[in-house]
Coordinates of C-alpha atoms in Angstrom, one line a residue:
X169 CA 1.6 6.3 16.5
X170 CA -1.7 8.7 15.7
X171 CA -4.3 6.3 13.9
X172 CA -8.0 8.3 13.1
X173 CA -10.7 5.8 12.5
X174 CA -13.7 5.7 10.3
X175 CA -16.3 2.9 10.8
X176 CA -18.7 2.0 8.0
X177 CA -21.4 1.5 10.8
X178 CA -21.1 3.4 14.0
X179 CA -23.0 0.4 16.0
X180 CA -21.1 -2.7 14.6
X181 CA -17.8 -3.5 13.5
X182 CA -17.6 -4.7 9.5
X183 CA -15.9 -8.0 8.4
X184 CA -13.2 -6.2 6.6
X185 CA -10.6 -3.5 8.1
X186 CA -9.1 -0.9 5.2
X187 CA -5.5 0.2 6.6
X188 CA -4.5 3.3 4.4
X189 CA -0.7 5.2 5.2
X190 CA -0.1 8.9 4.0
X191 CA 2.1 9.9 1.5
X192 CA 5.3 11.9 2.8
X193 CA 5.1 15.2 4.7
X194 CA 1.3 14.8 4.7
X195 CA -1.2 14.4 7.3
X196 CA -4.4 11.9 8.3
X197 CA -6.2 15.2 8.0
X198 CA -4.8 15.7 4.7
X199 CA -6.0 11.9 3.6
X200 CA -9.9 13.0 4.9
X201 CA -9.6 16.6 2.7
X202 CA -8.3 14.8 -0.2
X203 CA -11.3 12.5 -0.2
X204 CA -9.5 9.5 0.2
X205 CA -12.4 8.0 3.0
X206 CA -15.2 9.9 1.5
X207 CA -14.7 7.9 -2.0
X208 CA -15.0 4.6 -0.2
X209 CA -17.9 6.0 1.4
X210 CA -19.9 7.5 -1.6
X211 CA -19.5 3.3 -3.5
X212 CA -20.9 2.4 -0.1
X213 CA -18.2 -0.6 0.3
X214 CA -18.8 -2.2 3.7
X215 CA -15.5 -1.6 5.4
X216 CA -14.1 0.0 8.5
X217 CA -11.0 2.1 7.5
X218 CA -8.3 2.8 9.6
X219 CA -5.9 5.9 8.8
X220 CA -2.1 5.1 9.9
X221 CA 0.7 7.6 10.5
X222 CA 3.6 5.9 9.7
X223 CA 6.1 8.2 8.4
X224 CA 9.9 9.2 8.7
X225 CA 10.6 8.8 12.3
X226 CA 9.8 4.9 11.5
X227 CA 11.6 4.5 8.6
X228 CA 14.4 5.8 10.2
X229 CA 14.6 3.8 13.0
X230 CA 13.3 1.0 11.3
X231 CA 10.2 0.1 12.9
X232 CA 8.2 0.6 10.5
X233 CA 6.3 -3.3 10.5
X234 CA 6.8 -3.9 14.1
X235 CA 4.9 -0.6 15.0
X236 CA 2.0 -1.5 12.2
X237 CA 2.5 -4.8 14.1
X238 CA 1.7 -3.9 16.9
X239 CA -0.8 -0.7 17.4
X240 CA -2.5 -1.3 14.0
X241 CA -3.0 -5.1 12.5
X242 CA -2.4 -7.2 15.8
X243 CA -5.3 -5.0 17.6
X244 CA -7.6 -5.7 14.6
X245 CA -7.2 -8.8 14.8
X246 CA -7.6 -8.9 17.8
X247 CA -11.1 -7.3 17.5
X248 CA -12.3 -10.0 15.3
X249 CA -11.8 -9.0 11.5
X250 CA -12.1 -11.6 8.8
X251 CA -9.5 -9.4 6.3
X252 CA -7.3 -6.3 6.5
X253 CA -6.4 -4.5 3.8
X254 CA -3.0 -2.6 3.5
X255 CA -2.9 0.6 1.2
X256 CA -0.6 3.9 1.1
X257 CA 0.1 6.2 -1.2
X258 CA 3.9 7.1 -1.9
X259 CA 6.1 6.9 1.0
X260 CA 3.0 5.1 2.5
X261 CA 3.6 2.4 -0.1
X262 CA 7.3 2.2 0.7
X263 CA 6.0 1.4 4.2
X264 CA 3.2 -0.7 3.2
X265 CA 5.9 -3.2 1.3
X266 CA 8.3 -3.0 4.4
X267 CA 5.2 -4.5 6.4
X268 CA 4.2 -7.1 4.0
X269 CA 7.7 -8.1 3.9
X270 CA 7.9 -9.4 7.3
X271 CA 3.9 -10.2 7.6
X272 CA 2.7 -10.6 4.4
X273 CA 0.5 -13.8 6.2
X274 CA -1.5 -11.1 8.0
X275 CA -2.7 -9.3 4.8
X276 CA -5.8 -9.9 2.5
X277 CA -3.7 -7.9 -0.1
X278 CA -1.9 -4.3 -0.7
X279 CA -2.8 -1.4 -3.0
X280 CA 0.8 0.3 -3.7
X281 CA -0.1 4.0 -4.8
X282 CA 2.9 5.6 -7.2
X283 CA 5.3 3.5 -4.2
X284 CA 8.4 5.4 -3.6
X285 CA 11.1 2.9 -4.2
X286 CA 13.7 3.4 -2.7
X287 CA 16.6 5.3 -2.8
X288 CA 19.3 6.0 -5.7
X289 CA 21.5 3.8 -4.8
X290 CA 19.9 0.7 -3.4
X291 CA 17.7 0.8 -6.9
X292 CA 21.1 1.0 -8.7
X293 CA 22.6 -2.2 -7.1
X294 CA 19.4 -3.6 -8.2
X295 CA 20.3 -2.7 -11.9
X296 CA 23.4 -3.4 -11.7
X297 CA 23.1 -7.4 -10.9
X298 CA 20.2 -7.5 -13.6
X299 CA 17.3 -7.2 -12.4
X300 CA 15.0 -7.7 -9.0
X301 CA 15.1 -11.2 -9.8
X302 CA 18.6 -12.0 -10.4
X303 CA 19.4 -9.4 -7.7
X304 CA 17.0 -11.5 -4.9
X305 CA 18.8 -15.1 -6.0
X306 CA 22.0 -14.2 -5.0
X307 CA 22.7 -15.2 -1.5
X308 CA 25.0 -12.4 -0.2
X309 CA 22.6 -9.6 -1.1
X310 CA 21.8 -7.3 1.9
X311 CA 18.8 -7.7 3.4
X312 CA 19.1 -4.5 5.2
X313 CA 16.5 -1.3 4.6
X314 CA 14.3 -1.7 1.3
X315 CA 16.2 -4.4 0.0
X316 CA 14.1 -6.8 2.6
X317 CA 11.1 -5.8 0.3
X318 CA 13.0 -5.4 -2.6
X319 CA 13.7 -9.2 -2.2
X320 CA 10.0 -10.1 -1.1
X321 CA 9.1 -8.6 -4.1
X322 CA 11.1 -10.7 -5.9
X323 CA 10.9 -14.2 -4.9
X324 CA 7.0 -14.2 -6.0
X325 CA 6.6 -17.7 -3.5
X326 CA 7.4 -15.6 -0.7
X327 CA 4.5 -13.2 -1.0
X328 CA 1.9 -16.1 -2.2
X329 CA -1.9 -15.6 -0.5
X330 CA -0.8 -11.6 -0.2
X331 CA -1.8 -10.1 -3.5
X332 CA -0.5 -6.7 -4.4
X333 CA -2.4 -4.1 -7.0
X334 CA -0.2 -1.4 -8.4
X335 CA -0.9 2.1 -9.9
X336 CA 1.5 4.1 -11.3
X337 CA 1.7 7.7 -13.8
X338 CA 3.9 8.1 -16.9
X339 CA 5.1 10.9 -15.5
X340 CA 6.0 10.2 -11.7
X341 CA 9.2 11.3 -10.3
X342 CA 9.3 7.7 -9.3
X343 CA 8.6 6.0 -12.3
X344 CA 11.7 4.2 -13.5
X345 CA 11.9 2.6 -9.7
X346 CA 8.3 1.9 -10.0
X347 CA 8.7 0.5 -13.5
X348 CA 11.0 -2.2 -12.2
X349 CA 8.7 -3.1 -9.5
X350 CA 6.0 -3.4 -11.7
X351 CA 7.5 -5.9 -13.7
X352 CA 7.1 -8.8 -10.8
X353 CA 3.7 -8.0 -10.6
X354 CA 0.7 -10.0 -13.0
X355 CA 0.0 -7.5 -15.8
X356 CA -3.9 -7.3 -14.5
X357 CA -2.8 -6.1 -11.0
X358 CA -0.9 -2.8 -12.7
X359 CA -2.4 0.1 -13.6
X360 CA -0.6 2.8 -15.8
X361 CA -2.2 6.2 -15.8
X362 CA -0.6 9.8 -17.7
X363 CA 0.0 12.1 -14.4
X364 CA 3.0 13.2 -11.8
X365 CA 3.3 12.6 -8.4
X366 CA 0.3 14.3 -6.9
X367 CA -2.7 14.5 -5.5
X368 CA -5.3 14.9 -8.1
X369 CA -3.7 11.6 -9.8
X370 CA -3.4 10.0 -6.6
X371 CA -7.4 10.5 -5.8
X372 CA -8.5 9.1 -10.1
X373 CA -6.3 5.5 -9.2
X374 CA -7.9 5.1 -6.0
X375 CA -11.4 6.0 -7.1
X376 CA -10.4 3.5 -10.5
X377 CA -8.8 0.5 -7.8
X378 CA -12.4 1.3 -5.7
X379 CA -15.0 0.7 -8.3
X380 CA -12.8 -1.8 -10.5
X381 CA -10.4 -4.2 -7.7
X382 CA -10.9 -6.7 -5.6
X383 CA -13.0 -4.9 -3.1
X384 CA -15.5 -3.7 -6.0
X385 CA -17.5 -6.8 -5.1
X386 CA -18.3 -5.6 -2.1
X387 CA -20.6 -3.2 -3.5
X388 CA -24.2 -3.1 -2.6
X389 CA -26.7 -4.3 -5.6
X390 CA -28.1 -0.4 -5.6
X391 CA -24.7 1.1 -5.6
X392 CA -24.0 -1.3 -8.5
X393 CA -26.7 0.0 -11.1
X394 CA -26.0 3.7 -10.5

């Protein structure tokens, strides 16, 4: 897996590791032009970020956490950091929850970026027994594909110590899947914006989730009073 790296200071390592996964049929090039480093960089937060291409071929062959696993979060570990951080944007997202599904315990928390989730059909089962949470308590549903993090999700003790922060638009293509996900989430940790699925609304909720989530107070005091 290709992994480009950006380090806050060129001669030490930070305390705090940023993992961000592309959205579908993009790039880690097209992460850097769309400003997604630089706007961690302008607020001046203190953390090494790592950019992740996860895509397709792992979904598919459903690797997707064991190769985070092991080329990403086990090396940074590994390295010494005191927190890593899990973002991605889209089908990033998707592959964002299929991680935290199986090692949640690793993660200081995930930003989920207008998640794809899932497809048609595995959302319509969902519906169809009542909900995520009445889906998730029955003890014959599948475990297979997104349902694993589908049922993560959904039994909230599962994922306790690995805080998730969602953003999503009114108009995403996404929206009534993302909808449902949103409901097992705190109120405070979802953000609703007007937009589609696209860029420019993609770059406005991370700058928002920079300056106003949990890594704002990582800010130095001269940032702060800008």
């Amino acid at each position: 897996m290709r992994c480009l790296a950006d380090a806050y200071r060129a001669d030490s390592r930070a305390d705090t590791l940023l993992v961000l996964l592309p959205p579908a049929k993009a790039s880690l090039e097209d992460l850097l032009a769309q400003g997604m480093v630089a706007a961690v960089r302008e607020l001046g937060l203190p953390l090494d970020i790592m950019l992740a291409d996860v895509g397709y071929q792992q979904v598919m062959a459903g690797t997707v956490a064991s190769t985070l696993q092991q080329e990403v979060i086990l090396p940074a570990r590994q390295q010494g950091y005191a927190a890593i951080w899990l973002a991605g944007i889209s089908l990033g997202a998707f592959n964002a929850l299929h991680y935290a599904a199986v090692h949640g315990a690793q993660l200081a928390g995930i930003k989920l970026l207008a998640p794809y989730p899932g497809t048609a059909d595995i959302l319509q089962e969902i519906r169809a027994a009542g909900g995520p949470q009445r889906w998730a308590a029955d003890p014959d549903c599948s475990m297979q594909d997104e349902r694993r993090w589908w049922h993560w999700l959904a039994m909230s003790g599962e994922r306790a110590g690995c805080p998730l922060w969602l953003s999503l638009a009114a108009e995403d293509r996404f929206a009534a899947g993302q909808d449902m996900l949103a409901s097992l989430l705190p109120p405070a940790q979802v953000r609703r914006t007007a937009g589609d699925h696209s860029w420019p609304v993609w770059r406005e909720q991370w700058q928002h989730w920079l300056l106003h989530g949990p890594l704002s107070g990582k800010r130095p005091a001269t940032m702060e009073c800008r």
